[in-house]
mmCIF file of C-alpha atoms in Angstrom:
data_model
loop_
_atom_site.group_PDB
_atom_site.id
_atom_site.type_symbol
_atom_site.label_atom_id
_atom_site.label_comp_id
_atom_site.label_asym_id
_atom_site.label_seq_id
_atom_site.Cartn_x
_atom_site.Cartn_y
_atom_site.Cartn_z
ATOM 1 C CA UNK A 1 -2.636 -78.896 0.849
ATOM 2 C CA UNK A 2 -2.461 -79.630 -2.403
ATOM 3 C CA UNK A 3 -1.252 -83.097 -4.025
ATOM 4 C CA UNK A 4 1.424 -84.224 -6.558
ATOM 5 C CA UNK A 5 -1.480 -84.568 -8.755
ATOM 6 C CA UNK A 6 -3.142 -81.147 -8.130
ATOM 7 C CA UNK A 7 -4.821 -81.036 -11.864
ATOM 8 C CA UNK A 8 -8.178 -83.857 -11.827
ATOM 9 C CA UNK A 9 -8.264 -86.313 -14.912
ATOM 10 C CA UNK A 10 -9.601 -89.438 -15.198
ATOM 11 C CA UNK A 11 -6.922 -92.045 -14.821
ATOM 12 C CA UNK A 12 -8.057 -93.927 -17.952
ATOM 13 C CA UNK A 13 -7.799 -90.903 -19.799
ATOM 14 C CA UNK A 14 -4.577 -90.274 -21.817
ATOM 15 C CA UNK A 15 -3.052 -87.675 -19.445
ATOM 16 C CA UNK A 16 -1.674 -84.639 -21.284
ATOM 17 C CA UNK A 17 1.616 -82.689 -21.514
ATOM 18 C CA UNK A 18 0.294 -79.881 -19.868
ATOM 19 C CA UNK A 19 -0.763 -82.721 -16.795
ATOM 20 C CA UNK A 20 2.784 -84.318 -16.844
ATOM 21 C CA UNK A 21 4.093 -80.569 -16.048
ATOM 22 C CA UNK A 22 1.461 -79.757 -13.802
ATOM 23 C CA UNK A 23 2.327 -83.051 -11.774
ATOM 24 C CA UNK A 24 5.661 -82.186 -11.462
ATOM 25 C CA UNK A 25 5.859 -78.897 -10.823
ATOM 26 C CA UNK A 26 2.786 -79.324 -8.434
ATOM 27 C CA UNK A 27 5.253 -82.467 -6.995
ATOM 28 C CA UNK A 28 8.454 -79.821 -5.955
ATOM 29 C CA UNK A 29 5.341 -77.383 -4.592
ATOM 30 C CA UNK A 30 3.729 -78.759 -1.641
ATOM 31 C CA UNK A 31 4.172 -76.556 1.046
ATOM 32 C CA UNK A 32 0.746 -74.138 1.443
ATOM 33 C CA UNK A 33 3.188 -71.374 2.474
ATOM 34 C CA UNK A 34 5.425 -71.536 -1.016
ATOM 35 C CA UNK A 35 2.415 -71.750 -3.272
ATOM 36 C CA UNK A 36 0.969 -68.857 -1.596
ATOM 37 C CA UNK A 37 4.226 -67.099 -2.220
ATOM 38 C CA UNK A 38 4.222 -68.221 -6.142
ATOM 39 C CA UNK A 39 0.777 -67.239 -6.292
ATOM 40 C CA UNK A 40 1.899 -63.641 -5.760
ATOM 41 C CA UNK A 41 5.768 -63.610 -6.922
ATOM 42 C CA UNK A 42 4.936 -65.780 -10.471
ATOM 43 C CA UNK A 43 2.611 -63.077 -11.840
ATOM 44 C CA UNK A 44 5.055 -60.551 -10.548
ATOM 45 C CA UNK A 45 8.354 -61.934 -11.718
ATOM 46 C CA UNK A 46 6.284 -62.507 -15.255
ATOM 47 C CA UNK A 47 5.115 -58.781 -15.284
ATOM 48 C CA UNK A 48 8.647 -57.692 -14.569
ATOM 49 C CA UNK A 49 10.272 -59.616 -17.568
ATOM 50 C CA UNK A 50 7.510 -58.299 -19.808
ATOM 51 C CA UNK A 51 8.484 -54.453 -18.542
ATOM 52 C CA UNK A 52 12.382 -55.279 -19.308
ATOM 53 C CA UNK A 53 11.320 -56.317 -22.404
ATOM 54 C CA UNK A 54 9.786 -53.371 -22.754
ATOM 55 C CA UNK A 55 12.254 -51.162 -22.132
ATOM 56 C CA UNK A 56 15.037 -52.621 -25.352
ATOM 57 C CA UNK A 57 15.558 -49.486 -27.461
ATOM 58 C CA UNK A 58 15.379 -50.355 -30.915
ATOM 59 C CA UNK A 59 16.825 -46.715 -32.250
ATOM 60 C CA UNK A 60 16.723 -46.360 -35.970
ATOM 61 C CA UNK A 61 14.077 -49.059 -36.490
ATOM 62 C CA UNK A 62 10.819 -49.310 -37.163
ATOM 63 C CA UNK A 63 10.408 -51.389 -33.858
ATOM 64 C CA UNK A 64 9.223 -49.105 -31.570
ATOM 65 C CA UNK A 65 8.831 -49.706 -27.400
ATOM 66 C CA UNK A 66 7.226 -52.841 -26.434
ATOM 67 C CA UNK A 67 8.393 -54.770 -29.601
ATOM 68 C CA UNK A 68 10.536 -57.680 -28.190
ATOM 69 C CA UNK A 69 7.685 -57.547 -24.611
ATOM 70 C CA UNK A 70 5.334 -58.009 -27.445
ATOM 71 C CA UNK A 71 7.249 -60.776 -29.433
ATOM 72 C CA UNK A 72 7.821 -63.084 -26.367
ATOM 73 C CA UNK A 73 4.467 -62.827 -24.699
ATOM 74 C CA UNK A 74 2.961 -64.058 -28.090
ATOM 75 C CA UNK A 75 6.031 -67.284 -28.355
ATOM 76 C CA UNK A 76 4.549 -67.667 -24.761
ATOM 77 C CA UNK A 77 1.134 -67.515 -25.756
ATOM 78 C CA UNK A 78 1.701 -70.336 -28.286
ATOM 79 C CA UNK A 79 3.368 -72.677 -26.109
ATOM 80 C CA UNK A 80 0.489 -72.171 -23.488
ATOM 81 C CA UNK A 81 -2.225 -72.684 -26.285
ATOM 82 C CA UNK A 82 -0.885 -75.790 -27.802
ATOM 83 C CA UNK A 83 -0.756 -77.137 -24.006
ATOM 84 C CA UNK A 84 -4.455 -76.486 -23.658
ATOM 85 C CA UNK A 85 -6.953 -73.984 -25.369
ATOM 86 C CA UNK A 86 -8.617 -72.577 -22.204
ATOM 87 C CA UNK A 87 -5.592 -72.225 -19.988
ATOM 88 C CA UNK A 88 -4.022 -70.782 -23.555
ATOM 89 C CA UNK A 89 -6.648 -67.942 -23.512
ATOM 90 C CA UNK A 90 -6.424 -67.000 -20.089
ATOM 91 C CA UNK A 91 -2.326 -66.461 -20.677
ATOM 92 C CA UNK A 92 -3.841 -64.455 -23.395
ATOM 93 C CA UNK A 93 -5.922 -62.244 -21.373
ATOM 94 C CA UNK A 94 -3.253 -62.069 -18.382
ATOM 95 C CA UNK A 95 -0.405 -60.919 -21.366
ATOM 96 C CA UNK A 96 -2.857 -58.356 -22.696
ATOM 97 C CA UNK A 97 -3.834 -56.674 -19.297
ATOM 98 C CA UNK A 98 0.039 -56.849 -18.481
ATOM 99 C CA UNK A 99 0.716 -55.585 -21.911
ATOM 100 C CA UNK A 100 -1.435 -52.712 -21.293
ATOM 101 C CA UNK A 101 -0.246 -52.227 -17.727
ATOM 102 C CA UNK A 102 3.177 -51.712 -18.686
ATOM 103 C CA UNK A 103 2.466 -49.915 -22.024
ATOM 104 C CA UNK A 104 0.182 -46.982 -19.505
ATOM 105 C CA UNK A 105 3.745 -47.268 -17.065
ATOM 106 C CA UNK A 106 6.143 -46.337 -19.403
ATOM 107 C CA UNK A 107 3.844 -43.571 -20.995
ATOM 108 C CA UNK A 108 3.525 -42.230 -17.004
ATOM 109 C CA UNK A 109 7.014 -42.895 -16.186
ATOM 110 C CA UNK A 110 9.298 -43.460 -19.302
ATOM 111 C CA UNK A 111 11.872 -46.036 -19.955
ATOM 112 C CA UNK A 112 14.583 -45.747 -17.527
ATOM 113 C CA UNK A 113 11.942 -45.355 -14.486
ATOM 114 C CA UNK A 114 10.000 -48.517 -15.814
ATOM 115 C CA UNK A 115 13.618 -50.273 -16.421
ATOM 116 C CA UNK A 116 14.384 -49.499 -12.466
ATOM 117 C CA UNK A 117 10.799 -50.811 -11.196
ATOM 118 C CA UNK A 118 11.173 -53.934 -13.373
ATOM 119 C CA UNK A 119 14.165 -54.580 -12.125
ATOM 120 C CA UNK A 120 13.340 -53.973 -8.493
ATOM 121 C CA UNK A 121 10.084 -56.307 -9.210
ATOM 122 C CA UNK A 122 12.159 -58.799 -10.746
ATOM 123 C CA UNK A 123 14.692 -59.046 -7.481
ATOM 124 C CA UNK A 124 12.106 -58.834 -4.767
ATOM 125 C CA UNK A 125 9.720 -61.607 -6.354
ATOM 126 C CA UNK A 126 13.121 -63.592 -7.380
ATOM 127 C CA UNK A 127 13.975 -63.288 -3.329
ATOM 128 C CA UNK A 128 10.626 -64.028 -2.337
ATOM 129 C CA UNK A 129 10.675 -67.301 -4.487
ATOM 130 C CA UNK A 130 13.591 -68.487 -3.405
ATOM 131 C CA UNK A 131 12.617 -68.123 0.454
ATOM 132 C CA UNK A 132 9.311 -70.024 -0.631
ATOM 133 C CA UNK A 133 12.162 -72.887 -1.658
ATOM 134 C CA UNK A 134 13.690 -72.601 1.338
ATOM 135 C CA UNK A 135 14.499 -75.234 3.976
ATOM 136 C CA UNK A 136 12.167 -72.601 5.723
ATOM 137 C CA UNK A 137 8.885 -73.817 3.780
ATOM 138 C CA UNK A 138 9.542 -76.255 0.878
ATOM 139 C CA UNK A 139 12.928 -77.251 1.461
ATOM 140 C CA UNK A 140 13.282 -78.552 -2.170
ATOM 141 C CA UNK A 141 14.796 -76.688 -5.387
ATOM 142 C CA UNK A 142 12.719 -74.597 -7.855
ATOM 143 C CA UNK A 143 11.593 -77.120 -10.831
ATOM 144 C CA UNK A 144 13.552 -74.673 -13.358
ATOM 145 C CA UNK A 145 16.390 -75.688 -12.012
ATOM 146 C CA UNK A 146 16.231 -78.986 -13.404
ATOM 147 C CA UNK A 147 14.386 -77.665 -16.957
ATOM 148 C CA UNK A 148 14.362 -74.375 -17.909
ATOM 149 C CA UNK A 149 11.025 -74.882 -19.654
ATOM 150 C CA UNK A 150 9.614 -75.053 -15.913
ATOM 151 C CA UNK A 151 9.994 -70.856 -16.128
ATOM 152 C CA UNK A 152 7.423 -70.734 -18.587
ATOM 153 C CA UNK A 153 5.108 -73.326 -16.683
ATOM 154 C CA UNK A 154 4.910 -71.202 -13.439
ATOM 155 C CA UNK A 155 2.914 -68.594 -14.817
ATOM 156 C CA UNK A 156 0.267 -70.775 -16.369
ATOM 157 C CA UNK A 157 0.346 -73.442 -13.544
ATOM 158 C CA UNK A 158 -0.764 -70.447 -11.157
ATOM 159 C CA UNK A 159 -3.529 -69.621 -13.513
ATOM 160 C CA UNK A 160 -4.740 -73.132 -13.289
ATOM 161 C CA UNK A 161 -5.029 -72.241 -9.756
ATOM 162 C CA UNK A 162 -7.890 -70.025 -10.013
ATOM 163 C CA UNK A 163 -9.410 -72.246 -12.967
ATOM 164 C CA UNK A 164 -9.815 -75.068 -10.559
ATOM 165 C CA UNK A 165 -11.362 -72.462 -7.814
ATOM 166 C CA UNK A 166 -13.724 -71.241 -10.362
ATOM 167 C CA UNK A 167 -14.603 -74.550 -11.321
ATOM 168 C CA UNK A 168 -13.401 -74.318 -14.990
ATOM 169 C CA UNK A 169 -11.626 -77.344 -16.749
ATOM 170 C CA UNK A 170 -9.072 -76.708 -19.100
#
């Protein structure tokens, strides 16, 4: 089970803005059974708003499919990589293999097909996140409930995850 303070640091140390998040969100997260259901429905629910994103016509511009999906996984990106370099270019990697996944879906199924599976990914993960919240398992609210920027900490807070199994710092 993990603790309020799930990220290490050296309580000298001047802790970071990316720690204060980390506490917090790690703080309304405590239940094995919830993180295990982020750790699935985050990347999920992130893929899904990429693919919507995705599927904005632009008609009559030079934008062409993927523009806007493009546009906010690089404002994400920069958030992430001001909070801290390594966990920055792991979002990078995770937004270019998602980038790519969606780019090869909508090639194989075209844009309303990829607008109905994005939208049926975006529900099921949604339900499953909110059952992880649940007096069920967590029994507390989702942090983005009480800032929105908390949407945009899941994702990388879940990478963090598998930094600290692999032993990397970031």
């Amino acid at each position: 089970m993990s603790t309020a303070h799930d990220t290490p640091h050296d309580a000298t140390a001047p802790r970071r803005p990316i720690d204060v998040w980390f506490a917090h969100y790690s703080g309304d997260h405590q239940n094995t059974a919830n993180q295990a259901i982020h750790v699935l429905c985050v990347p999920a629910i992130l893929w899904s708003v990429i693919a919507l994103l995705w599927c904005i016509p632009s008609p009559g511009s030079w934008f062409g499919p993927g523009f806007w999906a493009g546009a906010a996984m690089f404002a994400a990106w920069a958030f992430y990589y001001r909070a801290s370099r390594p966990l920055g270019f792991g979002m990078l990697a995770v937004f270019v293999l998602m980038g790519w996944l969606t780019r090869w879906l909508h090639g194989a199924l075209g844009t309303t097909q990829l607008l109905y599976l994005a939208i049926a990914v975006f529900v099921v993960a949604w339900i499953g996140q909110f059952i992880g919240h649940s007096k069920l398992f967590e029994g507390k609210r989702p942090s983005f409930l009480t800032d929105l920027r908390y949407l945009l900490i899941g994702p990388v807070w879940v990478l963090s995850k598998l930094y600290r199994k692999l032993g990397w710092s970031y």
